């Protein structure tokens, strides 16, 4: 893998630790590796607190001040972002790699109109005059589904619904036609109908522009029919990678099996409609005191003695199906 055309973006052995002044250090990512090919949709699946959003922030070097990358590489078109200056990073953020943040109510500026906020991305990266920017913003607003872009252009975030704000965030993210779009829980605050509309919009953007998408979610159902591959994350590590069909049809890791089983059950029984989210018995390990063995071992119905003694290395029980579980070897 050379990181050029075959893989637009590559993360290799990325380790990130939070070191708050008044608390113990937390290793949020521990040797995470993932790659995204041009035009591909890759899903990052895992429960809250597993490190998904930290990965999204790390990919754009937007980590909190008390977080640091302790090892690994983040390659975008062969350039390691961890070695770039802030000035160099500003030429990449928004132009080559963009982020759809998790909470648009916090990410959008409340005192700027929606159109101005989308136009600001264009102002930073493209040589357009004010009129050209305005026309380009209206085109983008139409592209993300607004029938009356002029009205939306002049609206403030508080005058828009949650679904409309999400579309504004998407318009910002795709304004400069980035090659990679990172979507951090893009539907978590929306109802089922709006969720489907947002996923359809992202699929349309991918088809029309060949945009690669790294989409992050705790909900397996979000990836069905959307993601090409899914990486399953647990307690700061990726435990399994497979195509969408493989993850849903033949999940290998016990954690993946539990996620898929409960999610499928909730859809069949209507639990999702009644608002009950899928859960797995037990809790994730304390991030300040990670065990030496498999991190899922305390919650695993198939645990063995070896699981508590050391972390399983990566096995390949099927071609291109990496999984970290002693079920598949020693």
mmCIF file of C-alpha atoms in Angstrom:
data_model
loop_
_atom_site.group_PDB
_atom_site.id
_atom_site.type_symbol
_atom_site.label_atom_id
_atom_site.label_comp_id
_atom_site.label_asym_id
_atom_site.label_seq_id
_atom_site.Cartn_x
_atom_site.Cartn_y
_atom_site.Cartn_z
ATOM 1 C CA UNK A 1 0.000 0.000 0.000
ATOM 2 C CA UNK A 2 1.684 3.184 -1.150
ATOM 3 C CA UNK A 3 -0.890 5.760 -0.006
ATOM 4 C CA UNK A 4 -1.165 7.361 -3.458
ATOM 5 C CA UNK A 5 -4.033 6.364 -5.738
ATOM 6 C CA UNK A 6 -5.060 3.038 -4.229
ATOM 7 C CA UNK A 7 -5.632 4.571 -0.805
ATOM 8 C CA UNK A 8 -6.460 8.263 -0.621
ATOM 9 C CA UNK A 9 -6.159 8.274 3.167
ATOM 10 C CA UNK A 10 -4.306 5.879 5.465
ATOM 11 C CA UNK A 11 -4.118 5.801 9.237
ATOM 12 C CA UNK A 12 -1.386 3.568 10.624
ATOM 13 C CA UNK A 13 -0.970 2.572 14.299
ATOM 14 C CA UNK A 14 -2.466 5.845 15.520
ATOM 15 C CA UNK A 15 -2.358 6.319 19.287
ATOM 16 C CA UNK A 16 -4.020 9.293 20.993
ATOM 17 C CA UNK A 17 -4.006 10.070 24.717
ATOM 18 C CA UNK A 18 -5.968 12.680 26.650
ATOM 19 C CA UNK A 19 -4.077 14.088 29.635
ATOM 20 C CA UNK A 20 -6.396 16.441 31.553
ATOM 21 C CA UNK A 21 -4.808 18.348 34.418
ATOM 22 C CA UNK A 22 -7.232 17.114 37.064
ATOM 23 C CA UNK A 23 -7.707 13.487 35.965
ATOM 24 C CA UNK A 24 -5.814 10.364 34.972
ATOM 25 C CA UNK A 25 -4.657 10.024 31.342
ATOM 26 C CA UNK A 26 -7.055 8.339 28.925
ATOM 27 C CA UNK A 27 -5.800 6.453 25.886
ATOM 28 C CA UNK A 28 -8.641 7.073 23.457
ATOM 29 C CA UNK A 29 -6.989 5.412 20.434
ATOM 30 C CA UNK A 30 -4.507 2.570 20.732
ATOM 31 C CA UNK A 31 -2.775 1.542 17.518
ATOM 32 C CA UNK A 32 -5.689 2.228 15.158
ATOM 33 C CA UNK A 33 -5.162 1.476 11.451
ATOM 34 C CA UNK A 34 -7.668 2.131 8.674
ATOM 35 C CA UNK A 35 -7.569 3.201 5.048
ATOM 36 C CA UNK A 36 -10.068 4.826 2.695
ATOM 37 C CA UNK A 37 -9.910 4.351 -1.053
ATOM 38 C CA UNK A 38 -11.065 7.003 -3.547
ATOM 39 C CA UNK A 39 -14.855 7.065 -3.807
ATOM 40 C CA UNK A 40 -15.316 4.502 -1.031
ATOM 41 C CA UNK A 41 -17.700 4.681 1.944
ATOM 42 C CA UNK A 42 -16.103 3.302 5.111
ATOM 43 C CA UNK A 43 -18.095 3.019 8.324
ATOM 44 C CA UNK A 44 -16.642 3.229 11.835
ATOM 45 C CA UNK A 45 -19.009 1.371 14.152
ATOM 46 C CA UNK A 46 -18.929 1.244 17.934
ATOM 47 C CA UNK A 47 -20.605 2.245 21.164
ATOM 48 C CA UNK A 48 -20.277 5.735 22.631
ATOM 49 C CA UNK A 49 -16.854 6.339 24.144
ATOM 50 C CA UNK A 50 -14.989 3.828 21.990
ATOM 51 C CA UNK A 51 -12.864 6.507 20.275
ATOM 52 C CA UNK A 52 -14.794 7.102 17.047
ATOM 53 C CA UNK A 53 -15.052 10.879 17.363
ATOM 54 C CA UNK A 54 -11.438 11.124 18.533
ATOM 55 C CA UNK A 55 -10.446 9.394 15.298
ATOM 56 C CA UNK A 56 -12.477 11.928 13.281
ATOM 57 C CA UNK A 57 -10.817 14.849 15.086
ATOM 58 C CA UNK A 58 -7.347 13.331 14.785
ATOM 59 C CA UNK A 59 -7.717 12.930 11.030
ATOM 60 C CA UNK A 60 -7.950 16.717 10.707
ATOM 61 C CA UNK A 61 -5.581 17.547 13.584
ATOM 62 C CA UNK A 62 -8.456 19.106 15.503
ATOM 63 C CA UNK A 63 -7.918 17.376 18.829
ATOM 64 C CA UNK A 64 -8.509 19.129 22.152
ATOM 65 C CA UNK A 65 -5.480 20.958 23.635
ATOM 66 C CA UNK A 66 -4.958 18.270 26.276
ATOM 67 C CA UNK A 67 -4.883 15.472 23.678
ATOM 68 C CA UNK A 68 -1.747 14.355 21.867
ATOM 69 C CA UNK A 69 -0.848 11.848 19.190
ATOM 70 C CA UNK A 70 1.738 9.558 20.743
ATOM 71 C CA UNK A 71 2.452 7.471 17.684
ATOM 72 C CA UNK A 72 1.415 6.488 14.202
ATOM 73 C CA UNK A 73 0.865 8.265 10.898
ATOM 74 C CA UNK A 74 -2.040 9.946 9.121
ATOM 75 C CA UNK A 75 -1.349 9.938 5.391
ATOM 76 C CA UNK A 76 -3.447 11.948 2.934
ATOM 77 C CA UNK A 77 -2.239 11.514 -0.624
ATOM 78 C CA UNK A 78 1.066 10.381 0.828
ATOM 79 C CA UNK A 79 1.570 13.397 3.130
ATOM 80 C CA UNK A 80 1.714 12.742 6.857
ATOM 81 C CA UNK A 81 -0.599 15.286 8.487
ATOM 82 C CA UNK A 82 1.169 14.833 11.811
ATOM 83 C CA UNK A 83 4.262 16.440 10.295
ATOM 84 C CA UNK A 84 2.525 19.452 8.726
ATOM 85 C CA UNK A 85 2.424 22.981 10.092
ATOM 86 C CA UNK A 86 -0.871 24.650 10.984
ATOM 87 C CA UNK A 87 -0.579 26.794 7.870
ATOM 88 C CA UNK A 88 -0.163 23.712 5.675
ATOM 89 C CA UNK A 89 -3.095 22.028 7.403
ATOM 90 C CA UNK A 90 -5.380 24.956 6.591
ATOM 91 C CA UNK A 91 -4.878 24.239 2.881
ATOM 92 C CA UNK A 92 -6.114 20.664 3.427
ATOM 93 C CA UNK A 93 -9.010 21.162 5.855
ATOM 94 C CA UNK A 94 -12.162 21.947 3.913
ATOM 95 C CA UNK A 95 -10.498 21.555 0.538
ATOM 96 C CA UNK A 96 -9.143 18.001 0.476
ATOM 97 C CA UNK A 97 -10.686 16.643 3.664
ATOM 98 C CA UNK A 98 -13.855 18.008 5.274
ATOM 99 C CA UNK A 99 -15.799 17.240 8.428
ATOM 100 C CA UNK A 100 -19.541 17.141 9.039
ATOM 101 C CA UNK A 101 -19.592 17.690 12.813
ATOM 102 C CA UNK A 102 -21.782 15.753 15.199
ATOM 103 C CA UNK A 103 -23.728 18.690 16.651
ATOM 104 C CA UNK A 104 -24.686 21.396 14.140
ATOM 105 C CA UNK A 105 -26.350 23.443 16.896
ATOM 106 C CA UNK A 106 -22.862 23.993 18.318
ATOM 107 C CA UNK A 107 -20.828 24.047 15.114
ATOM 108 C CA UNK A 108 -22.830 26.733 13.274
ATOM 109 C CA UNK A 109 -22.258 30.369 14.207
ATOM 110 C CA UNK A 110 -25.534 31.730 15.668
ATOM 111 C CA UNK A 111 -24.897 35.323 14.508
ATOM 112 C CA UNK A 112 -24.068 34.520 10.872
ATOM 113 C CA UNK A 113 -26.597 33.619 8.197
ATOM 114 C CA UNK A 114 -26.490 30.123 6.751
ATOM 115 C CA UNK A 115 -25.375 31.419 3.365
ATOM 116 C CA UNK A 116 -22.544 33.452 4.857
ATOM 117 C CA UNK A 117 -21.226 30.429 6.712
ATOM 118 C CA UNK A 118 -21.141 28.290 3.578
ATOM 119 C CA UNK A 119 -19.601 31.195 1.667
ATOM 120 C CA UNK A 120 -16.822 31.538 4.238
ATOM 121 C CA UNK A 121 -15.471 28.114 3.250
ATOM 122 C CA UNK A 122 -15.330 29.256 -0.387
ATOM 123 C CA UNK A 123 -13.680 32.554 0.572
ATOM 124 C CA UNK A 124 -10.843 30.768 2.360
ATOM 125 C CA UNK A 125 -10.070 28.275 -0.391
ATOM 126 C CA UNK A 126 -11.244 29.534 -3.808
ATOM 127 C CA UNK A 127 -10.495 32.742 -5.788
ATOM 128 C CA UNK A 128 -14.121 33.900 -6.161
ATOM 129 C CA UNK A 129 -15.517 37.407 -5.822
ATOM 130 C CA UNK A 130 -18.504 38.151 -3.585
ATOM 131 C CA UNK A 131 -21.114 37.687 -6.326
ATOM 132 C CA UNK A 132 -19.540 34.463 -7.542
ATOM 133 C CA UNK A 133 -19.486 33.144 -3.983
ATOM 134 C CA UNK A 134 -23.134 34.005 -3.478
ATOM 135 C CA UNK A 135 -24.168 32.205 -6.649
ATOM 136 C CA UNK A 136 -22.017 29.212 -5.779
ATOM 137 C CA UNK A 137 -23.568 29.027 -2.302
ATOM 138 C CA UNK A 138 -27.070 29.016 -3.797
ATOM 139 C CA UNK A 139 -26.032 26.181 -6.097
ATOM 140 C CA UNK A 140 -24.745 24.241 -3.100
ATOM 141 C CA UNK A 141 -27.972 24.860 -1.172
ATOM 142 C CA UNK A 142 -29.967 23.479 -4.092
ATOM 143 C CA UNK A 143 -27.620 20.505 -4.268
ATOM 144 C CA UNK A 144 -28.241 19.585 -0.630
ATOM 145 C CA UNK A 145 -32.003 19.708 -1.096
ATOM 146 C CA UNK A 146 -33.299 23.251 -0.546
ATOM 147 C CA UNK A 147 -36.027 24.297 -3.006
ATOM 148 C CA UNK A 148 -35.763 27.980 -2.035
ATOM 149 C CA UNK A 149 -32.044 28.627 -1.536
ATOM 150 C CA UNK A 150 -32.415 32.425 -1.339
ATOM 151 C CA UNK A 151 -34.579 32.140 1.779
ATOM 152 C CA UNK A 152 -32.200 29.650 3.414
ATOM 153 C CA UNK A 153 -29.214 31.818 2.502
ATOM 154 C CA UNK A 154 -30.575 34.676 4.632
ATOM 155 C CA UNK A 155 -31.761 32.530 7.553
ATOM 156 C CA UNK A 156 -29.943 32.232 10.876
ATOM 157 C CA UNK A 157 -29.317 28.797 12.415
ATOM 158 C CA UNK A 158 -32.002 29.249 15.095
ATOM 159 C CA UNK A 159 -34.572 29.791 12.340
ATOM 160 C CA UNK A 160 -33.819 26.385 10.817
ATOM 161 C CA UNK A 161 -34.870 22.900 11.840
ATOM 162 C CA UNK A 162 -32.375 20.241 12.860
ATOM 163 C CA UNK A 163 -32.573 18.602 9.443
ATOM 164 C CA UNK A 164 -32.033 21.942 7.690
ATOM 165 C CA UNK A 165 -29.011 22.737 9.862
ATOM 166 C CA UNK A 166 -27.571 19.343 8.995
ATOM 167 C CA UNK A 167 -27.916 20.134 5.299
ATOM 168 C CA UNK A 168 -26.146 23.464 5.843
ATOM 169 C CA UNK A 169 -23.283 21.606 7.521
ATOM 170 C CA UNK A 170 -23.122 19.235 4.552
ATOM 171 C CA UNK A 171 -23.092 22.180 2.119
ATOM 172 C CA UNK A 172 -20.151 23.646 4.055
ATOM 173 C CA UNK A 173 -18.315 20.335 3.978
ATOM 174 C CA UNK A 174 -18.711 19.732 0.229
ATOM 175 C CA UNK A 175 -18.296 23.358 -0.898
ATOM 176 C CA UNK A 176 -14.774 22.822 -2.262
ATOM 177 C CA UNK A 177 -15.413 19.283 -3.523
ATOM 178 C CA UNK A 178 -13.106 17.508 -1.050
ATOM 179 C CA UNK A 179 -11.884 14.042 -1.904
ATOM 180 C CA UNK A 180 -12.706 12.782 1.605
ATOM 181 C CA UNK A 181 -15.736 13.645 3.715
ATOM 182 C CA UNK A 182 -15.768 12.675 7.400
ATOM 183 C CA UNK A 183 -19.303 12.406 8.802
ATOM 184 C CA UNK A 184 -19.364 12.154 12.603
ATOM 185 C CA UNK A 185 -22.733 10.717 13.708
ATOM 186 C CA UNK A 186 -24.466 12.641 10.875
ATOM 187 C CA UNK A 187 -27.983 11.442 11.780
ATOM 188 C CA UNK A 188 -27.830 10.988 15.559
ATOM 189 C CA UNK A 189 -30.187 13.883 16.392
ATOM 190 C CA UNK A 190 -32.678 13.289 13.575
ATOM 191 C CA UNK A 191 -35.823 11.208 13.310
ATOM 192 C CA UNK A 192 -35.981 8.112 11.088
ATOM 193 C CA UNK A 193 -37.324 9.955 8.042
ATOM 194 C CA UNK A 194 -34.667 12.668 8.172
ATOM 195 C CA UNK A 195 -31.972 10.062 8.798
ATOM 196 C CA UNK A 196 -32.919 8.328 5.560
ATOM 197 C CA UNK A 197 -32.904 11.650 3.692
ATOM 198 C CA UNK A 198 -29.420 12.566 4.941
ATOM 199 C CA UNK A 199 -27.985 9.144 4.026
ATOM 200 C CA UNK A 200 -29.589 9.428 0.577
ATOM 201 C CA UNK A 201 -28.009 12.873 0.186
ATOM 202 C CA UNK A 202 -24.551 11.603 1.153
ATOM 203 C CA UNK A 203 -24.958 8.703 -1.289
ATOM 204 C CA UNK A 204 -25.891 11.175 -4.020
ATOM 205 C CA UNK A 205 -22.807 13.309 -3.310
ATOM 206 C CA UNK A 206 -20.642 10.212 -3.511
ATOM 207 C CA UNK A 207 -22.142 9.158 -6.857
ATOM 208 C CA UNK A 208 -21.985 12.601 -8.453
ATOM 209 C CA UNK A 209 -18.528 13.663 -7.308
ATOM 210 C CA UNK A 210 -16.698 10.445 -6.446
ATOM 211 C CA UNK A 211 -16.298 11.629 -2.864
ATOM 212 C CA UNK A 212 -14.903 9.133 -0.374
ATOM 213 C CA UNK A 213 -16.801 9.143 2.916
ATOM 214 C CA UNK A 214 -15.725 8.027 6.377
ATOM 215 C CA UNK A 215 -18.962 7.817 8.355
ATOM 216 C CA UNK A 216 -19.021 7.315 12.122
ATOM 217 C CA UNK A 217 -21.983 5.880 14.018
ATOM 218 C CA UNK A 218 -23.051 3.763 16.995
ATOM 219 C CA UNK A 219 -25.965 2.399 14.935
ATOM 220 C CA UNK A 220 -25.255 -0.607 12.666
ATOM 221 C CA UNK A 221 -28.454 0.005 10.696
ATOM 222 C CA UNK A 222 -27.046 3.291 9.389
ATOM 223 C CA UNK A 223 -24.461 1.425 7.298
ATOM 224 C CA UNK A 224 -26.784 -1.094 5.633
ATOM 225 C CA UNK A 225 -26.868 -0.393 1.897
ATOM 226 C CA UNK A 226 -24.577 2.618 2.360
ATOM 227 C CA UNK A 227 -21.095 1.602 3.533
ATOM 228 C CA UNK A 228 -18.760 -0.478 1.359
ATOM 229 C CA UNK A 229 -16.668 -1.569 4.352
ATOM 230 C CA UNK A 230 -17.153 -1.336 8.103
ATOM 231 C CA UNK A 231 -14.478 -1.138 10.803
ATOM 232 C CA UNK A 232 -15.767 -2.106 14.249
ATOM 233 C CA UNK A 233 -14.160 -0.236 17.143
ATOM 234 C CA UNK A 234 -14.140 -1.177 20.826
ATOM 235 C CA UNK A 235 -12.376 0.660 23.670
ATOM 236 C CA UNK A 236 -9.911 2.472 21.429
ATOM 237 C CA UNK A 237 -9.060 -0.407 19.090
ATOM 238 C CA UNK A 238 -10.453 -1.684 15.811
ATOM 239 C CA UNK A 239 -11.467 -5.307 16.401
ATOM 240 C CA UNK A 240 -12.821 -6.304 12.992
ATOM 241 C CA UNK A 241 -13.027 -5.040 9.409
ATOM 242 C CA UNK A 242 -15.188 -6.410 6.622
ATOM 243 C CA UNK A 243 -17.476 -5.448 3.796
ATOM 244 C CA UNK A 244 -20.953 -4.354 4.771
ATOM 245 C CA UNK A 245 -22.356 -7.679 3.574
ATOM 246 C CA UNK A 246 -19.753 -9.603 5.596
ATOM 247 C CA UNK A 247 -20.311 -7.634 8.794
ATOM 248 C CA UNK A 248 -24.076 -8.068 8.643
ATOM 249 C CA UNK A 249 -24.087 -11.569 7.184
ATOM 250 C CA UNK A 250 -21.054 -13.179 8.888
ATOM 251 C CA UNK A 251 -19.818 -11.061 11.805
ATOM 252 C CA UNK A 252 -16.708 -12.662 13.302
ATOM 253 C CA UNK A 253 -15.867 -10.852 16.536
ATOM 254 C CA UNK A 254 -18.239 -11.543 19.475
ATOM 255 C CA UNK A 255 -18.685 -7.791 19.927
ATOM 256 C CA UNK A 256 -19.696 -7.337 16.289
ATOM 257 C CA UNK A 257 -22.022 -10.315 16.562
ATOM 258 C CA UNK A 258 -23.715 -8.756 19.584
ATOM 259 C CA UNK A 259 -24.095 -5.357 17.885
ATOM 260 C CA UNK A 260 -25.617 -6.859 14.763
ATOM 261 C CA UNK A 261 -27.859 -9.289 16.671
ATOM 262 C CA UNK A 262 -29.330 -6.638 18.966
ATOM 263 C CA UNK A 263 -29.732 -4.073 16.206
ATOM 264 C CA UNK A 264 -31.505 -6.608 13.996
ATOM 265 C CA UNK A 265 -33.737 -7.663 16.866
ATOM 266 C CA UNK A 266 -34.705 -4.060 17.649
ATOM 267 C CA UNK A 267 -35.787 -3.482 14.054
ATOM 268 C CA UNK A 268 -37.781 -6.711 13.867
ATOM 269 C CA UNK A 269 -39.592 -6.146 17.166
ATOM 270 C CA UNK A 270 -40.122 -2.420 16.642
ATOM 271 C CA UNK A 271 -38.006 -1.475 19.641
ATOM 272 C CA UNK A 272 -36.229 1.195 17.628
ATOM 273 C CA UNK A 273 -39.569 2.857 16.935
ATOM 274 C CA UNK A 274 -40.339 2.931 20.660
ATOM 275 C CA UNK A 275 -37.005 4.633 21.307
ATOM 276 C CA UNK A 276 -35.034 1.817 22.948
ATOM 277 C CA UNK A 277 -31.446 1.755 21.708
ATOM 278 C CA UNK A 278 -29.515 -1.496 21.289
ATOM 279 C CA UNK A 279 -27.429 -2.358 24.340
ATOM 280 C CA UNK A 280 -24.946 -5.062 25.307
ATOM 281 C CA UNK A 281 -24.825 -6.336 28.873
ATOM 282 C CA UNK A 282 -21.943 -4.963 30.931
ATOM 283 C CA UNK A 283 -19.829 -1.863 30.433
ATOM 284 C CA UNK A 284 -16.764 -0.880 28.464
ATOM 285 C CA UNK A 285 -13.498 -0.914 30.458
ATOM 286 C CA UNK A 286 -12.429 2.121 32.440
ATOM 287 C CA UNK A 287 -10.383 4.132 29.892
ATOM 288 C CA UNK A 288 -7.937 5.169 32.618
ATOM 289 C CA UNK A 289 -7.199 1.524 33.502
ATOM 290 C CA UNK A 290 -7.306 -0.620 30.381
ATOM 291 C CA UNK A 291 -6.795 -4.368 31.021
ATOM 292 C CA UNK A 292 -3.890 -6.225 29.412
ATOM 293 C CA UNK A 293 -6.144 -8.831 27.813
ATOM 294 C CA UNK A 294 -8.989 -8.554 25.342
ATOM 295 C CA UNK A 295 -10.966 -5.463 26.242
ATOM 296 C CA UNK A 296 -14.285 -7.132 25.461
ATOM 297 C CA UNK A 297 -13.516 -10.202 27.615
ATOM 298 C CA UNK A 298 -15.615 -9.198 30.677
ATOM 299 C CA UNK A 299 -18.724 -8.883 28.465
ATOM 300 C CA UNK A 300 -18.026 -11.812 26.129
ATOM 301 C CA UNK A 301 -20.039 -15.031 26.354
ATOM 302 C CA UNK A 302 -17.260 -16.914 24.515
ATOM 303 C CA UNK A 303 -14.300 -15.785 26.610
ATOM 304 C CA UNK A 304 -11.437 -18.186 27.291
ATOM 305 C CA UNK A 305 -8.640 -18.145 29.868
ATOM 306 C CA UNK A 306 -6.177 -16.641 27.397
ATOM 307 C CA UNK A 307 -8.492 -13.681 26.764
ATOM 308 C CA UNK A 308 -7.705 -12.119 30.150
ATOM 309 C CA UNK A 309 -3.942 -12.651 29.881
ATOM 310 C CA UNK A 310 -3.035 -10.835 26.668
ATOM 311 C CA UNK A 311 -4.565 -8.883 23.819
ATOM 312 C CA UNK A 312 -5.238 -11.003 20.703
ATOM 313 C CA UNK A 313 -3.192 -10.203 17.646
ATOM 314 C CA UNK A 314 -4.830 -9.709 14.257
ATOM 315 C CA UNK A 315 -6.001 -12.942 12.601
ATOM 316 C CA UNK A 316 -7.260 -13.504 9.052
ATOM 317 C CA UNK A 317 -9.871 -16.284 9.230
ATOM 318 C CA UNK A 318 -11.074 -15.182 5.789
ATOM 319 C CA UNK A 319 -9.256 -13.229 3.061
ATOM 320 C CA UNK A 320 -9.306 -9.493 3.834
ATOM 321 C CA UNK A 321 -11.196 -10.124 7.113
ATOM 322 C CA UNK A 322 -8.883 -8.970 9.915
ATOM 323 C CA UNK A 323 -10.251 -9.719 13.389
ATOM 324 C CA UNK A 324 -8.668 -9.529 16.842
ATOM 325 C CA UNK A 325 -10.079 -12.565 18.634
ATOM 326 C CA UNK A 326 -8.564 -15.783 20.030
ATOM 327 C CA UNK A 327 -11.446 -17.778 18.517
ATOM 328 C CA UNK A 328 -9.497 -17.663 15.267
ATOM 329 C CA UNK A 329 -6.030 -18.696 16.458
ATOM 330 C CA UNK A 330 -3.359 -18.393 19.118
#
